[in-house]
Amino acid sequence: MSKLIYRRRQSARHRPHSGEPTYEALTPEELQLAARNHAMPLEALREDITPPGLHYILTHFDIPHVDPGAWHLRIGGAVERALELSLAALKKDPAISLPVTLECAGNGRSLLKPRPLSQPWTLEAVGTALWTGVPLAYVLAQAGVEPEAVEVVFTGLDEGIQAGIRHQYARSLPIAEAMRGDVVLAYKMNGSELPPQHGYPLRLVVPGWYGMTSVKWLQSIQVVTRPFHGFQQEVAYRYQHNADDAGTPVSRIRVRSLMIPPGIPDFYTRRRVLPRGPVTLRGRAWSGEGAVTGVNVGIDGKWIPAQLDTPAGAFAWRGWSVPWVADAGEHELICRATDATGAIQPLEQHWNYQGMGNNVVQRVKVTVE
Ligand SMILES: Nc1nc2c(c(=O)[nH]1)N[C@H]1C(S)=C(S)[C@@H](COP(=O)(O)O)O[C@H]1N2
Ligand SMILES: [Mo]
């Protein structure tokens, strides 16, 4: 049986999520996921670095309990020397710190119609942290990667069942990506040790790739000579037309921009209200494919180019701003970013079965008094 046929049968039998897409109201299961996995409040877009606790969270199973004294990172597979490193040993290696914008591949899912049943993100599953740790390439060089290596598999301590398949959370990276100088084994977030929910004591951070790649609570790193076919690689995180489509893997972050909603919100609807007169509209834009090259803000159907701030890092979001003189009445504000590859955010949804990579523009409705 060819690999492709195997993969098709796998995905047809084991639905990546708990259920089929629906037009119905939110389910109790979606609400339960939403209460565990919180988004970033959009007002946090003001900060270059997302303050502790405001960064989004996505955890498939449970946050594992880790005894830092007993914890070791195992490195093995197609290497010259298998290693077992303690946290103290890792902290002695040369460290780097870099700001990285992480975004969940499912961001935007609940705006799709019909709605794929999984974590029901609106648009705020994003955050930017300053990650500190050892470059993965440094640790792999210590182990000595064999020439036949094709991928590196990262396994977390967390275990659970998804679509009937029991497994530890694991993802792989092609060897060329794993050897990039900016891929980090991080033990600090924003200058402090990792909070439990963000992967204590050690996590992977892969700048430019959707969040599922950045495996938390690392237990082992295995260098492999064949592509990895784990659940989170082969069944979850694919762009599929339907359940029986093998699809294509989700990898880099598609270009997106978000706006800090101006004015004040209505409690229940979160619709914005602001006084008439001058206001500066601000937000952030990012892409994992290439640098952000432009943001246009649509106000009542007219597009205005935003001014871009200096980027804080190659894979950190970039600030933008546009002045506006608000007239009394109802308005719709849109922001739309472009990156160096020429990719631009779509104005309408592009549906896919798992609700991945929906980088549709944000629309903010405001009432000017
Ligand atoms: N071990 C492990 N790593 C994981 C996950 C997980 O459930 N288990 N979730 C992934 C997903 S889908 C995302 S989007 C990011 C979220 O990282 P954060 O919670 O630190 O924001 O972690 C990734 N790493
Ligand atoms: Mo995610």
XYZ file of C-alpha atoms and ligand atoms in Angstrom:
394
model
C 0.000 0.000 0.000
C 1.464 3.349 -0.963
C 2.064 5.892 1.755
C -0.535 8.220 0.278
C -3.308 5.600 0.363
C -2.367 4.668 3.928
C -2.529 8.292 4.918
C -5.947 8.756 3.243
C -7.397 5.754 5.074
C -5.888 6.989 8.331
C -7.422 10.422 8.050
C -10.794 9.079 6.929
C -10.987 6.747 9.912
C -9.543 9.037 12.522
C -11.078 12.474 12.312
C -8.475 14.983 13.493
C -11.049 16.700 15.708
C -13.966 15.637 17.826
C -16.559 16.123 15.144
C -17.612 17.308 11.711
C -17.965 20.943 10.659
C -21.265 22.512 11.675
C -23.446 25.609 11.258
C -24.886 25.077 14.764
C -24.210 27.125 17.913
C -21.009 26.497 19.882
C -20.959 23.009 21.462
C -20.217 22.316 25.181
C -16.956 20.642 24.062
C -15.842 23.743 22.186
C -16.691 25.903 25.208
C -14.628 23.574 27.419
C -11.635 23.906 25.068
C -12.088 27.672 24.864
C -12.042 27.994 28.666
C -8.729 26.094 28.891
C -7.027 27.695 25.902
C -7.262 31.451 26.124
C -6.513 34.032 23.441
C -4.579 37.293 23.733
C -6.734 40.358 24.486
C -6.352 42.639 21.444
C -5.360 45.632 23.625
C -2.106 43.705 24.305
C -1.145 44.512 20.689
C 0.139 47.812 22.160
C 3.217 46.035 23.545
C 6.217 44.821 21.541
C 6.464 41.903 23.971
C 3.238 40.381 25.257
C 3.099 40.755 29.070
C 3.149 37.528 31.117
C -0.235 35.838 31.234
C -1.621 37.646 28.157
C 0.120 35.452 25.555
C -2.350 32.964 24.015
C -2.248 29.316 25.132
C -2.982 26.101 23.260
C -2.560 22.817 25.105
C -4.022 19.660 23.547
C -3.968 17.443 26.649
C -2.985 18.300 30.283
C -0.152 20.497 31.501
C 2.323 17.863 32.794
C 3.781 18.021 36.290
C 7.584 18.229 36.069
C 10.173 17.740 38.798
C 13.004 19.960 37.484
C 15.656 18.039 39.450
C 14.720 14.692 37.881
C 14.022 16.083 34.412
C 16.470 15.317 31.571
C 16.385 15.989 27.844
C 17.282 12.892 25.810
C 18.877 13.379 22.393
C 19.298 10.323 20.218
C 18.563 8.586 16.925
C 20.865 9.183 13.960
C 23.592 10.927 15.986
C 27.192 10.044 16.803
C 26.715 10.507 20.553
C 23.375 10.157 22.329
C 23.084 12.785 25.077
C 21.130 13.201 28.274
C 21.161 16.804 29.441
C 19.942 18.230 32.737
C 18.385 21.679 32.936
C 21.491 22.918 34.774
C 23.742 21.595 31.972
C 21.609 23.261 29.264
C 21.769 26.562 31.132
C 25.585 26.452 30.969
C 25.558 26.338 27.150
C 25.784 29.613 25.190
C 22.320 31.201 25.077
C 20.467 33.461 22.661
C 17.370 35.634 23.211
C 15.002 36.629 20.444
C 11.505 38.068 20.101
C 9.221 35.641 18.259
C 5.555 35.931 17.332
C 3.775 32.607 17.838
C 0.345 32.048 16.316
C -1.901 28.988 16.472
C -2.595 27.442 13.062
C -6.271 27.281 14.065
C -6.507 31.044 14.602
C -9.601 32.330 12.760
C -11.278 28.902 12.803
C -14.592 29.951 14.325
C -15.112 32.568 11.580
C -15.333 29.781 8.988
C -18.719 28.631 7.735
C -19.404 25.792 8.339
C -17.310 25.871 11.529
C -14.778 23.019 11.983
C -15.242 21.566 15.488
C -12.108 22.151 17.544
C -10.704 24.991 19.658
C -13.017 27.831 18.475
C -10.554 30.698 18.055
C -11.698 34.049 16.762
C -8.626 36.103 15.700
C -6.497 36.489 18.821
C -4.521 33.211 19.119
C -1.228 35.053 18.931
C 1.463 36.561 21.139
C 5.063 37.727 21.019
C 7.528 36.683 23.695
C 11.235 37.124 24.228
C 12.495 33.534 24.233
C 15.880 32.648 25.763
C 17.686 29.356 25.453
C 20.258 27.278 23.629
C 20.204 27.183 19.825
C 18.978 23.731 18.782
C 21.790 23.618 16.184
C 24.367 23.908 19.006
C 22.962 20.912 20.884
C 22.619 18.890 17.660
C 26.248 19.689 16.830
C 27.276 18.346 20.254
C 25.460 15.108 19.452
C 26.843 14.992 15.885
C 24.073 14.536 13.296
C 24.619 11.601 10.918
C 24.596 12.464 7.182
C 21.463 10.319 6.482
C 19.343 12.456 8.826
C 16.190 13.877 7.210
C 14.105 15.163 10.133
C 14.260 15.825 13.842
C 11.360 14.635 16.027
C 10.453 16.530 19.196
C 8.355 14.733 21.813
C 6.609 16.407 24.744
C 5.904 14.857 28.150
C 2.160 15.337 27.680
C 0.061 12.363 26.646
C -3.562 12.071 25.610
C -6.043 10.690 23.112
C -7.038 12.552 19.991
C -9.482 11.069 17.474
C -9.148 7.730 19.267
C -5.340 7.650 18.989
C -3.356 7.600 22.227
C -0.003 9.382 21.914
C 2.468 11.812 23.405
C 2.409 15.193 21.636
C 5.172 15.072 18.996
C 6.120 16.982 15.877
C 9.046 16.885 13.463
C 11.043 19.475 11.550
C 13.026 18.956 8.331
C 16.748 18.851 9.124
C 17.469 22.121 7.265
C 14.938 23.977 9.452
C 16.283 22.320 12.611
C 19.790 23.594 11.740
C 18.710 27.251 11.400
C 20.554 29.416 13.910
C 17.354 30.952 15.307
C 15.558 27.747 16.374
C 15.739 27.728 20.174
C 15.457 25.252 23.029
C 13.958 27.845 25.351
C 14.001 27.791 29.163
C 13.025 31.444 29.623
C 10.054 33.495 28.433
C 10.280 37.280 28.818
C 13.313 36.876 31.086
C 11.724 34.498 33.614
C 11.629 30.713 33.721
C 8.902 29.211 31.539
C 5.439 29.243 33.131
C 3.921 25.718 33.413
C 1.391 26.391 30.641
C 4.099 27.521 28.173
C 6.269 24.392 28.458
C 8.256 24.342 31.734
C 11.102 23.438 31.959
C 12.059 23.457 28.245
C 10.300 24.019 24.946
C 11.161 24.328 21.295
C 10.584 27.685 19.555
C 10.603 27.642 15.748
C 10.348 31.231 14.471
C 8.075 31.645 11.446
C 6.185 28.348 11.791
C 2.692 28.023 13.207
C 2.639 27.279 16.934
C 2.094 23.495 16.756
C 5.756 23.176 15.697
C 7.046 24.697 18.944
C 6.740 21.600 21.140
C 6.331 22.351 24.860
C 7.538 20.262 27.858
C 10.294 18.638 25.785
C 11.200 15.107 26.779
C 13.262 13.954 23.821
C 14.792 14.964 20.497
C 15.290 12.157 17.976
C 17.161 12.566 14.712
C 15.484 10.318 12.111
C 16.393 9.065 8.645
C 12.782 8.825 7.401
C 9.902 11.317 7.558
C 7.970 11.162 10.843
C 4.355 9.956 10.601
C 3.036 10.803 14.089
C -0.583 11.861 14.613
C 0.149 15.589 14.997
C 2.136 15.489 11.740
C 0.139 13.135 9.572
C -3.493 13.548 10.603
C -3.736 16.848 12.496
C -2.326 20.079 11.055
C -3.110 19.552 7.400
C -4.895 21.713 4.839
C -7.669 19.355 3.675
C -10.711 19.837 1.442
C -12.636 17.135 3.297
C -12.127 14.252 5.748
C -10.884 11.856 3.057
C -8.395 14.256 1.501
C -4.751 13.525 2.509
C -4.175 17.270 2.301
C -0.921 19.170 2.597
C 1.037 19.887 5.787
C 0.569 23.152 7.673
C 3.954 24.836 8.168
C 4.751 28.551 8.043
C 2.575 31.367 9.376
C 0.522 33.126 6.706
C 0.640 36.915 6.626
C -1.788 38.612 9.031
C -2.446 41.950 10.689
C -4.578 42.851 13.677
C -5.830 46.196 14.984
C -6.253 47.388 18.562
C -9.981 48.101 18.486
C -10.319 51.871 19.053
C -12.565 53.515 21.669
C -14.400 51.569 24.362
C -16.299 48.278 24.078
C -19.871 47.335 24.836
C -19.596 44.577 27.488
C -21.680 41.893 25.808
C -21.199 42.502 22.052
C -17.722 44.109 22.311
C -18.846 46.576 19.648
C -16.702 49.730 19.806
C -17.877 53.251 20.659
C -15.662 56.324 20.221
C -15.999 60.097 20.110
C -15.772 61.928 16.786
C -12.457 63.583 15.869
C -8.840 62.508 15.324
C -7.721 59.055 16.420
C -4.644 56.956 15.587
C -5.485 53.401 14.550
C -2.706 51.010 15.573
C -1.924 47.354 15.311
C 0.642 44.696 14.450
C 1.397 42.601 11.383
C 3.493 39.485 10.903
C 4.275 36.665 8.477
C 6.360 33.515 8.690
C 6.984 33.499 4.935
C 8.793 36.816 4.525
C 9.007 40.280 6.073
C 5.827 42.348 6.311
C 6.070 44.939 3.526
C 2.788 46.805 3.901
C -0.466 47.199 5.800
C -3.513 48.907 4.317
C -6.393 50.061 6.451
C -9.835 50.084 4.890
C -12.216 52.671 6.288
C -15.713 52.491 4.837
C -14.303 50.882 1.696
C -11.354 53.288 1.108
C -7.806 51.882 1.551
C -5.132 53.954 3.357
C -1.493 52.751 3.595
C -0.316 52.466 7.213
C 3.037 53.664 8.481
C 5.208 50.715 9.566
C 7.426 50.753 12.668
C 10.966 49.348 12.603
C 10.788 45.544 12.942
C 11.970 44.226 16.348
C 13.169 40.944 14.822
C 12.875 38.840 11.666
C 9.959 36.844 13.138
C 8.450 39.361 15.553
C 5.313 41.291 14.692
C 5.728 44.780 13.260
C 3.787 47.786 14.547
C 1.725 49.939 12.184
C -0.401 53.077 12.513
C -2.834 55.199 10.511
C -4.330 58.547 11.516
C -8.104 58.881 11.099
C -10.573 61.682 11.641
C -13.710 59.880 12.742
C -17.074 61.268 11.563
C -20.250 60.546 13.488
C -21.994 57.388 12.332
C -21.381 53.677 11.807
C -18.072 52.543 10.269
C -16.214 49.369 9.413
C -12.421 49.328 9.823
C -10.323 46.634 8.116
C -6.586 45.952 8.202
C -4.832 43.945 5.494
C -1.133 43.083 5.397
C 1.210 42.048 2.570
C 4.566 40.256 2.885
C 7.792 40.062 0.871
C 6.525 37.018 -1.078
C 3.638 39.159 -2.379
C 1.114 37.256 -0.239
C -1.829 39.387 0.892
C -4.565 38.626 3.408
C -7.801 37.445 1.781
C -10.958 39.567 2.140
C -13.128 36.440 2.331
C -12.574 33.111 4.064
C -10.876 30.211 2.288
C -12.467 27.217 3.961
C -10.635 23.995 4.824
C -11.748 20.941 6.771
C -9.645 21.462 9.919
C -9.970 25.253 9.895
C -6.233 25.887 9.511
C -4.428 29.042 8.419
C -7.490 31.292 8.105
C -5.727 34.640 7.697
C -8.845 36.518 6.567
C -8.824 40.274 7.343
C -10.112 41.556 10.698
C -13.205 43.762 10.506
C -13.915 46.126 13.394
C -17.341 47.756 13.576
C -17.383 51.125 15.347
C -20.028 53.645 16.334
C -18.730 57.237 16.348
C -20.805 59.559 18.541
N 3.898 19.297 24.105
C 3.037 20.118 23.497
N 3.523 21.128 22.754
C 2.690 21.978 22.146
C 1.293 21.818 22.220
C 0.795 20.745 23.011
O -0.405 20.555 23.157
N 1.695 19.916 23.638
N 0.470 22.674 21.527
C 1.071 23.295 20.339
C 0.240 24.308 19.722
S -1.002 23.745 18.750
C 0.511 25.647 19.829
S -0.377 26.762 18.953
C 1.592 26.137 20.706
C 1.047 27.118 21.710
O 2.071 27.594 22.535
P 1.697 28.458 23.827
O 0.606 27.726 24.570
O 2.945 28.624 24.596
O 1.184 29.783 23.311
O 2.220 25.079 21.412
C 2.426 23.904 20.673
N 3.236 22.994 21.424
Mo -2.023 25.631 17.669
